[in-house]
PDB file of C-alpha atoms in Angstrom:
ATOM      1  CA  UNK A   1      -1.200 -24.307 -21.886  1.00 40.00           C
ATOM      2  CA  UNK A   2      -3.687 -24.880 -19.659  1.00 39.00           C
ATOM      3  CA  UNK A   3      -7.223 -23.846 -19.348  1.00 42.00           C
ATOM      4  CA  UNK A   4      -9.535 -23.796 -16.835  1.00 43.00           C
ATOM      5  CA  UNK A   5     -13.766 -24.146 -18.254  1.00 61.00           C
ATOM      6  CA  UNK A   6     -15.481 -22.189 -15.759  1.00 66.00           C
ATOM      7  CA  UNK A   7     -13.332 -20.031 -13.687  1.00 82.00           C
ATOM      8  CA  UNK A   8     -14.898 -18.058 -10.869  1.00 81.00           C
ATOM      9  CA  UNK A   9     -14.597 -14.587 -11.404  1.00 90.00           C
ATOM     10  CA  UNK A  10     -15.234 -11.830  -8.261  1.00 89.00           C
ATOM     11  CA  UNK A  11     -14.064  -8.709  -9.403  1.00 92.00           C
ATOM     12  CA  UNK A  12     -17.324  -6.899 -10.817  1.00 92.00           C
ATOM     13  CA  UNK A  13     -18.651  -8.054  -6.745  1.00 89.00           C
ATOM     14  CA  UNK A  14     -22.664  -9.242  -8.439  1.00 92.00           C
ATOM     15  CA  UNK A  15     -23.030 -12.823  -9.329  1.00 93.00           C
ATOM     16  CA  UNK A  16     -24.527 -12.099 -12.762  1.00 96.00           C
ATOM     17  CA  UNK A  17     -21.705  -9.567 -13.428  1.00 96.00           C
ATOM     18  CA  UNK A  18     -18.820 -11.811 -12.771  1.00 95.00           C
ATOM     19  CA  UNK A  19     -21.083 -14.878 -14.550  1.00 96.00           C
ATOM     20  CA  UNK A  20     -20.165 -12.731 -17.740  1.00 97.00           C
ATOM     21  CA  UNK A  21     -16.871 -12.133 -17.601  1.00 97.00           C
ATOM     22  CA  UNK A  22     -16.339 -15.829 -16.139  1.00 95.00           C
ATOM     23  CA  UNK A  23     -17.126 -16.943 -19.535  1.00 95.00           C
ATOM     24  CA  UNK A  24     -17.118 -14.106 -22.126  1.00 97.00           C
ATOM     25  CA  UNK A  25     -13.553 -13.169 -23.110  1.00 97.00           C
ATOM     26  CA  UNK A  26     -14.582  -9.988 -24.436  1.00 98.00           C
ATOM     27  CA  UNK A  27     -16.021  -8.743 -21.139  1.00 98.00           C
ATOM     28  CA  UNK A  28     -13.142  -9.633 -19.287  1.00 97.00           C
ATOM     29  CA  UNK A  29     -10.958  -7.423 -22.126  1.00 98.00           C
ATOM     30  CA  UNK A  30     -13.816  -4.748 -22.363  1.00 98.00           C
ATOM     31  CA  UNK A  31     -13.728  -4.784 -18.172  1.00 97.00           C
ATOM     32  CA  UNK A  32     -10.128  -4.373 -18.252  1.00 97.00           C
ATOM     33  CA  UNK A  33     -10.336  -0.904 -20.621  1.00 98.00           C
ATOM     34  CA  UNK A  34     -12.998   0.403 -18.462  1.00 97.00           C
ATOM     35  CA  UNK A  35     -10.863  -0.090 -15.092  1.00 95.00           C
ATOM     36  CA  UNK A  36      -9.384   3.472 -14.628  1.00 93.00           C
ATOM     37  CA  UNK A  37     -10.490   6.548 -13.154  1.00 93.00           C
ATOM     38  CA  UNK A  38     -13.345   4.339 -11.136  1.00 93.00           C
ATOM     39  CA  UNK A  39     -13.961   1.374  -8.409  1.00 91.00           C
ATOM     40  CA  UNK A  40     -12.753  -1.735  -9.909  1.00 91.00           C
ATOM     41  CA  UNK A  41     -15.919  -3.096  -9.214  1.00 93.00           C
ATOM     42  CA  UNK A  42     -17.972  -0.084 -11.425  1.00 95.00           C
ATOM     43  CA  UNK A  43     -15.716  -1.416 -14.334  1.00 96.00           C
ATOM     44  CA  UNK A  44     -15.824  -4.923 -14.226  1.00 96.00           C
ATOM     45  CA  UNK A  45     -19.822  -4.493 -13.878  1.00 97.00           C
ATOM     46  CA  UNK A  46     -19.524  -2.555 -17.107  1.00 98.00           C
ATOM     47  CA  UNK A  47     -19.825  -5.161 -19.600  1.00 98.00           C
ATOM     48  CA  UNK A  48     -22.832  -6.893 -18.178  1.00 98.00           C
ATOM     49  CA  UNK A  49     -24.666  -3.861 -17.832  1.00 97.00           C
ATOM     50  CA  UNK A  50     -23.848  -2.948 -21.716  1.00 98.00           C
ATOM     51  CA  UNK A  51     -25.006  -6.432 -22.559  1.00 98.00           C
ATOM     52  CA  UNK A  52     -28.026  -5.486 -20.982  1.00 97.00           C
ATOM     53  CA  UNK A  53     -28.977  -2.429 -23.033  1.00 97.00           C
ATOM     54  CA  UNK A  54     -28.219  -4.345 -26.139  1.00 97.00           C
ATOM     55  CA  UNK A  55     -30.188  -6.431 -25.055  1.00 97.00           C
ATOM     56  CA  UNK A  56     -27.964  -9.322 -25.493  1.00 97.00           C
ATOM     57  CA  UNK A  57     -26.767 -12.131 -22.659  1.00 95.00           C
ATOM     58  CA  UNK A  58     -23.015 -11.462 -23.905  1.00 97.00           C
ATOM     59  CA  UNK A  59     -20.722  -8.759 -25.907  1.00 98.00           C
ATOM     60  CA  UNK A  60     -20.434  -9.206 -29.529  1.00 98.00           C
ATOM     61  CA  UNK A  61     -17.248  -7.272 -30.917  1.00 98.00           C
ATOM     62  CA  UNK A  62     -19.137  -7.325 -34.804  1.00 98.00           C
ATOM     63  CA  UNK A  63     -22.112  -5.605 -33.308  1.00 98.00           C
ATOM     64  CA  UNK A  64     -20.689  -3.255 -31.144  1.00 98.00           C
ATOM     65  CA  UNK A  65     -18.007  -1.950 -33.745  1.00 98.00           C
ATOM     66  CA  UNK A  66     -20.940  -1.902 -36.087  1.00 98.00           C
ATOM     67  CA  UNK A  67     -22.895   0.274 -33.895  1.00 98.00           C
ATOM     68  CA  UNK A  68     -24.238   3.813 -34.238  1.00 98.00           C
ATOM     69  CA  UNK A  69     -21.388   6.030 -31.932  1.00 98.00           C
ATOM     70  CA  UNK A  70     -23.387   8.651 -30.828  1.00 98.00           C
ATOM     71  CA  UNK A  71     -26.302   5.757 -29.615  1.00 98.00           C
ATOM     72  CA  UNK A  72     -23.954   3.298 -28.399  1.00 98.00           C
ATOM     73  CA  UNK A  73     -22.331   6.680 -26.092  1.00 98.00           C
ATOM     74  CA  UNK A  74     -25.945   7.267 -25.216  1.00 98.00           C
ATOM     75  CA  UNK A  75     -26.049   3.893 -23.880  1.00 97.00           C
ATOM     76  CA  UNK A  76     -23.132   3.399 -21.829  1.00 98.00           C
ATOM     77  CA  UNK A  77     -24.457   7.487 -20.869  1.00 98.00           C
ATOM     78  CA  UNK A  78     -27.978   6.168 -19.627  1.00 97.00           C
ATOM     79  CA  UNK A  79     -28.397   6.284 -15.858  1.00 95.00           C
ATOM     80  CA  UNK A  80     -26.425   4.296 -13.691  1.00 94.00           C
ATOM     81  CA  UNK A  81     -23.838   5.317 -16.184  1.00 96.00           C
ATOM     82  CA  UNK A  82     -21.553   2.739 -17.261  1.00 97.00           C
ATOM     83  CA  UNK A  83     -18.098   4.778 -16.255  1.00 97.00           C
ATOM     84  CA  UNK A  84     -17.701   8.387 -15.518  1.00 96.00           C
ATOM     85  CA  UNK A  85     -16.501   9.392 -18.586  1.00 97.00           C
ATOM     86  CA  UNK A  86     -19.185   7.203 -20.812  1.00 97.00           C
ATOM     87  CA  UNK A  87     -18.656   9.283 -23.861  1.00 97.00           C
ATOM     88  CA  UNK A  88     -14.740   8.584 -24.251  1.00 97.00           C
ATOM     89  CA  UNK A  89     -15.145   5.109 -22.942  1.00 98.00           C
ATOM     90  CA  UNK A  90     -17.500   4.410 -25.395  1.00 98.00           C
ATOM     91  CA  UNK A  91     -15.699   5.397 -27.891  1.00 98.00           C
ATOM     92  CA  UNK A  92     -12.231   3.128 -27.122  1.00 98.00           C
ATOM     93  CA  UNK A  93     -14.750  -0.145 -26.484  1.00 98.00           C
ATOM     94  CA  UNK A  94     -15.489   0.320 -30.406  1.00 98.00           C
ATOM     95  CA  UNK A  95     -12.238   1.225 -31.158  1.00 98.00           C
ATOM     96  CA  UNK A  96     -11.050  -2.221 -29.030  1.00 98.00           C
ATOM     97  CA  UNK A  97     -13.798  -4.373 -31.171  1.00 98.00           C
ATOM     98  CA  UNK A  98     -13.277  -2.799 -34.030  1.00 98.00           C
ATOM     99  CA  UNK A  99      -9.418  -3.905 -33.589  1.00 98.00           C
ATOM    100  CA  UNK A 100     -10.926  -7.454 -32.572  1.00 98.00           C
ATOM    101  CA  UNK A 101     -12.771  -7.584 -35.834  1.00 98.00           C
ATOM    102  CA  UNK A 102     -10.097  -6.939 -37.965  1.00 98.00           C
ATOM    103  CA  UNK A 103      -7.462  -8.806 -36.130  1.00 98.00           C
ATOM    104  CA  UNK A 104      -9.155 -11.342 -34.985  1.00 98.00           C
ATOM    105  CA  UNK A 105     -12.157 -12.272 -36.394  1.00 98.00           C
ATOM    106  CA  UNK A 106     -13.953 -10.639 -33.722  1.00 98.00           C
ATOM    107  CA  UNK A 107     -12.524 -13.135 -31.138  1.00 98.00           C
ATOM    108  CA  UNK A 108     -10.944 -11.734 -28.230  1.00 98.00           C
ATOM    109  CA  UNK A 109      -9.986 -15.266 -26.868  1.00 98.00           C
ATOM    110  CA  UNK A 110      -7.836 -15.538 -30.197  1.00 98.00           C
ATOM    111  CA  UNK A 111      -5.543 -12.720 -28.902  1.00 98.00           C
ATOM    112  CA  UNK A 112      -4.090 -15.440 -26.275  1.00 98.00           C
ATOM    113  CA  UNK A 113      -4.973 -18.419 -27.701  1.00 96.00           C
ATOM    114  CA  UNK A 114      -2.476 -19.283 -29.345  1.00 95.00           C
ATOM    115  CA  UNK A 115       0.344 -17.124 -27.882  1.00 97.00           C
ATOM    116  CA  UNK A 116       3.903 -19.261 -27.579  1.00 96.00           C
ATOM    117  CA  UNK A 117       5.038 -17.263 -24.634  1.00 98.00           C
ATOM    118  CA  UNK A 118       4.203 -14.735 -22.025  1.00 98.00           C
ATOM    119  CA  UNK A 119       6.540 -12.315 -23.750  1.00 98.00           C
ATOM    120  CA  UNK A 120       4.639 -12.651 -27.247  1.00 98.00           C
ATOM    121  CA  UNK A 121       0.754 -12.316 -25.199  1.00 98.00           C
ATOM    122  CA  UNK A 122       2.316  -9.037 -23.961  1.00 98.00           C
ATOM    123  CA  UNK A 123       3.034  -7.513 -27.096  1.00 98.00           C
ATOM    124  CA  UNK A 124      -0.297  -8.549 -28.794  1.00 98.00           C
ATOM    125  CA  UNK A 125      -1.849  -7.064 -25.329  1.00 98.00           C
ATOM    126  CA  UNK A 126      -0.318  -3.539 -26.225  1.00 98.00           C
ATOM    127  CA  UNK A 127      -1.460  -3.919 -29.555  1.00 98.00           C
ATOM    128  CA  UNK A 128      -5.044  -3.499 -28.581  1.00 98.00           C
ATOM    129  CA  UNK A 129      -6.495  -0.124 -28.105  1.00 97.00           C
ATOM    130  CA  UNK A 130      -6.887   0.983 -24.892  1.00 96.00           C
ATOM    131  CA  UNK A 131      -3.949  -1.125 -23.411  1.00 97.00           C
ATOM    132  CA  UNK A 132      -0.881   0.747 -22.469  1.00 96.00           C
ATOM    133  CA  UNK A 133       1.717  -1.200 -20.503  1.00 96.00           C
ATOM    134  CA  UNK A 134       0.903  -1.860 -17.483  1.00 95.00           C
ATOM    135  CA  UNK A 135      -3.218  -2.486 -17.919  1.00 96.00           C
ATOM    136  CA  UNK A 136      -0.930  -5.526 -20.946  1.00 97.00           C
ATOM    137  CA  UNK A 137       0.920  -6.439 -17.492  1.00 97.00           C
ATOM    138  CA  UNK A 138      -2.314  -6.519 -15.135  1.00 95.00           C
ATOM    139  CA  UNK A 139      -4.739  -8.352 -17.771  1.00 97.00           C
ATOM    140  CA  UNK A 140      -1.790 -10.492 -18.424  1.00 97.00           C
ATOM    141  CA  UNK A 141      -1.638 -11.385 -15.067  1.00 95.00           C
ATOM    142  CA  UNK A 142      -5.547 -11.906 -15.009  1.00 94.00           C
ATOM    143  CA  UNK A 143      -5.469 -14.485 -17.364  1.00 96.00           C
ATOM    144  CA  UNK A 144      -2.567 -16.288 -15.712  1.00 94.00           C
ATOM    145  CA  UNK A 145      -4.180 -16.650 -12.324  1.00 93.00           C
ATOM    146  CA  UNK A 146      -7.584 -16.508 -12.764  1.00 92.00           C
ATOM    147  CA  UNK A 147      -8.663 -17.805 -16.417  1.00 94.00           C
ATOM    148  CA  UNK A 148      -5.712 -20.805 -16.535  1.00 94.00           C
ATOM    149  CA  UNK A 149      -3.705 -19.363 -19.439  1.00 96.00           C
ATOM    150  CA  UNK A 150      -0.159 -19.321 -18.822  1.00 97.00           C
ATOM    151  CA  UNK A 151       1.962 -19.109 -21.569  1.00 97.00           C
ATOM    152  CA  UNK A 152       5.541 -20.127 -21.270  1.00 98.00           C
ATOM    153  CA  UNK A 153       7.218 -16.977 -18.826  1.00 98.00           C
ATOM    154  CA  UNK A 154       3.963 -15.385 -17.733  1.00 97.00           C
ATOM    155  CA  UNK A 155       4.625 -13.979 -14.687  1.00 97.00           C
ATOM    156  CA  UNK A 156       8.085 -12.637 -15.762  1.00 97.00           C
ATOM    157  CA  UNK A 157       6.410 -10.803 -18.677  1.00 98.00           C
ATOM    158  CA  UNK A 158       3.236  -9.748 -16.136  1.00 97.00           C
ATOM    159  CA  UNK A 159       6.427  -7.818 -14.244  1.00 95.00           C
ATOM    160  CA  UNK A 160       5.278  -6.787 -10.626  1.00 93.00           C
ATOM    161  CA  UNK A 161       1.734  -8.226 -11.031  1.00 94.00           C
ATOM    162  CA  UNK A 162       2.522 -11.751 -11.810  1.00 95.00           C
ATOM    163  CA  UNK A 163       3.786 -13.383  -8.289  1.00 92.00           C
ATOM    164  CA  UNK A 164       1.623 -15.308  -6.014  1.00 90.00           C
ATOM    165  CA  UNK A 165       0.745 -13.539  -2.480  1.00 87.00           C
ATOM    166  CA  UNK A 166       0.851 -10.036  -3.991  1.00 86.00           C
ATOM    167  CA  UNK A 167      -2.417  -7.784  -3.271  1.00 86.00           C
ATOM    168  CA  UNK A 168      -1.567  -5.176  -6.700  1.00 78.00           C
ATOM    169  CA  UNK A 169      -4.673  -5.461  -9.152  1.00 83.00           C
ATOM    170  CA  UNK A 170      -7.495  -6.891 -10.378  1.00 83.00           C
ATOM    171  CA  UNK A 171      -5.484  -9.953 -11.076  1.00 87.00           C
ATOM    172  CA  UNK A 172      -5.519 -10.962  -7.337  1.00 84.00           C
ATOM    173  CA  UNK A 173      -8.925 -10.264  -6.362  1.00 87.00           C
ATOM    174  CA  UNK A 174     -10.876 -13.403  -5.332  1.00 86.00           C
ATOM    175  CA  UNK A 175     -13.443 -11.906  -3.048  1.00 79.00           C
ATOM    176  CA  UNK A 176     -14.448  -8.894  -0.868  1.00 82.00           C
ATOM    177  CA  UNK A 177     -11.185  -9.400   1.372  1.00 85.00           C
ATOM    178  CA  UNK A 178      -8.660  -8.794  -1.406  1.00 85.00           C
ATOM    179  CA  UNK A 179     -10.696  -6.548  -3.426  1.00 84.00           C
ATOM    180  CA  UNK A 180     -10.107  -4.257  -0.119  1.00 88.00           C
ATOM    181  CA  UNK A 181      -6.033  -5.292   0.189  1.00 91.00           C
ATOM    182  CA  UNK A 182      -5.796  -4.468  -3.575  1.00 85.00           C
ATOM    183  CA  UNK A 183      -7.478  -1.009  -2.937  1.00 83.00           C
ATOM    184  CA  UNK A 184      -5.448  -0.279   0.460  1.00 88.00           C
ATOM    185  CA  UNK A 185      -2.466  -1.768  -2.107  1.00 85.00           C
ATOM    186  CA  UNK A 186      -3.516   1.185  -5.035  1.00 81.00           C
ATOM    187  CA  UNK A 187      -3.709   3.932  -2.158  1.00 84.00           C
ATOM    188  CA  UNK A 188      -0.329   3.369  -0.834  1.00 87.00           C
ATOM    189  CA  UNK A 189       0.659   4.257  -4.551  1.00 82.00           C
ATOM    190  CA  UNK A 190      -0.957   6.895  -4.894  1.00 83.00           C
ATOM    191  CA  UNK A 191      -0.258   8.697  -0.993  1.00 87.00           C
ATOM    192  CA  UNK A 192       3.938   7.763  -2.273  1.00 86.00           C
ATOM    193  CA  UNK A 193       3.615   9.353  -5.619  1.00 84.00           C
ATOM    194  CA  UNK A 194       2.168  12.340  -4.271  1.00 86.00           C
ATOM    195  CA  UNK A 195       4.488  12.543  -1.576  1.00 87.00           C
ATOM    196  CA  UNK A 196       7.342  12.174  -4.082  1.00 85.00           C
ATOM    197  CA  UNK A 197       5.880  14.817  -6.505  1.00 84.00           C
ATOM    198  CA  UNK A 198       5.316  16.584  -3.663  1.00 85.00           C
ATOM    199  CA  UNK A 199       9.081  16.352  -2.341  1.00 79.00           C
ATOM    200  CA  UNK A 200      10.806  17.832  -5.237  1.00 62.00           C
ATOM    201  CA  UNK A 201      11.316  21.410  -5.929  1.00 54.00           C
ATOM    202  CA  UNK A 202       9.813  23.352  -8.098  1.00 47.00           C
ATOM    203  CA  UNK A 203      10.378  25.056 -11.434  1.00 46.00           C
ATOM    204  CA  UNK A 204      10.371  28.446  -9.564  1.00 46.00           C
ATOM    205  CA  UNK A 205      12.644  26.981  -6.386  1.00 48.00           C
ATOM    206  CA  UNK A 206      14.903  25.613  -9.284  1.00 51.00           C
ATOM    207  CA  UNK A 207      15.436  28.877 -11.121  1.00 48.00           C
TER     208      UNK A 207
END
């Protein structure tokens, strides 16, 4: 398995943000949970700014599961607010280090390490807190093209999010230019789903 030492990260869109999750596994994972229900680029900035107020240069799973809840939500609450639901989010990034901890030593990077296949990363990727299928898929695919870890069948076990060329998540952003494809990409989705739910009948045309 491959790995790459420093790989250049763009998807928080401020040097010092991406810096972070460049070469902190745990921001990259603590990014990931973050990335719903805001800009891609509020999330990824997430971790750096919580390092920040913990006045820390990087995320430490022991400390943050160890932490106080109701200070460490008044943290990620504290204006700019680190996602728009701060108190719930807070909440699952002790819940993901506390899983860390007990798992795996507090390592995130252990959760891939040493995974045989792409097929075996997914599973431990649901495992975590936080990660339902297809955020697994997408970080799965993150790792794969961005961070150099590419387990045997990768891309078939990162489903629709693995190929090369494709403009789907946070696994193909490199820069400003896909960031946007990826969000025109995520608003196509959206426009068909609500056209679909929009399309059927409903419970009172069906009775």
């Amino acid at each position: 398995m491959e790995h790459k030492d420093t790989p250049v990260i763009r998807l928080a869109q401020q040097p010092e943000a991406d810096a972070l999750l460049g070469r902190s596994p745990l921001a990259a994972l603590v990014g990931m949970l973050l990335d719903q229900q805001v800009p891609m680029e509020w999330a990824f900035s997430g971790p750096w700014t919580i390092a920040g107020r913990l006045g820390a240069e990087d995320l430490d799973a022991h400390a943050i599961a160890a932490y106080d809840p109701e200070a460490f939500a008044a943290l990620l609450s504290e204006k700019p607010a680190v996602h728009r639901y701060p108190g719930s989010m807070a909440t699952r990034v002790q819940q993901l280090c506390a899983y860390l901890v007990e798992h795996y030593g507090g390592d995130a990077a252990a959760v891939w390490a040493d995974a045989g296949t792409g097929a075996e990363l997914l599973e431990r990727l649901k495992e975590l807190p936080g990660f339902g299928e297809q955020k697994a898929q997408i970080f799965l695919a993150l790792l794969g093209k961005r961070f150099g870890v590419r387990p045997k069948g990768w891309r078939e076990a990162a489903g629709g999010y693995g190929p090369d060329g494709v403009y789907r998540s946070a696994a193909d952003i490199t820069g400003p230019e896909s960031l946007a494809k990826v969000r025109a990409h995520k608003q196509e989705m959206k426009a068909a789903a609500k056209a679909e739910k929009a399309g059927k009948p409903t419970k009172a045309e069906r009775a």
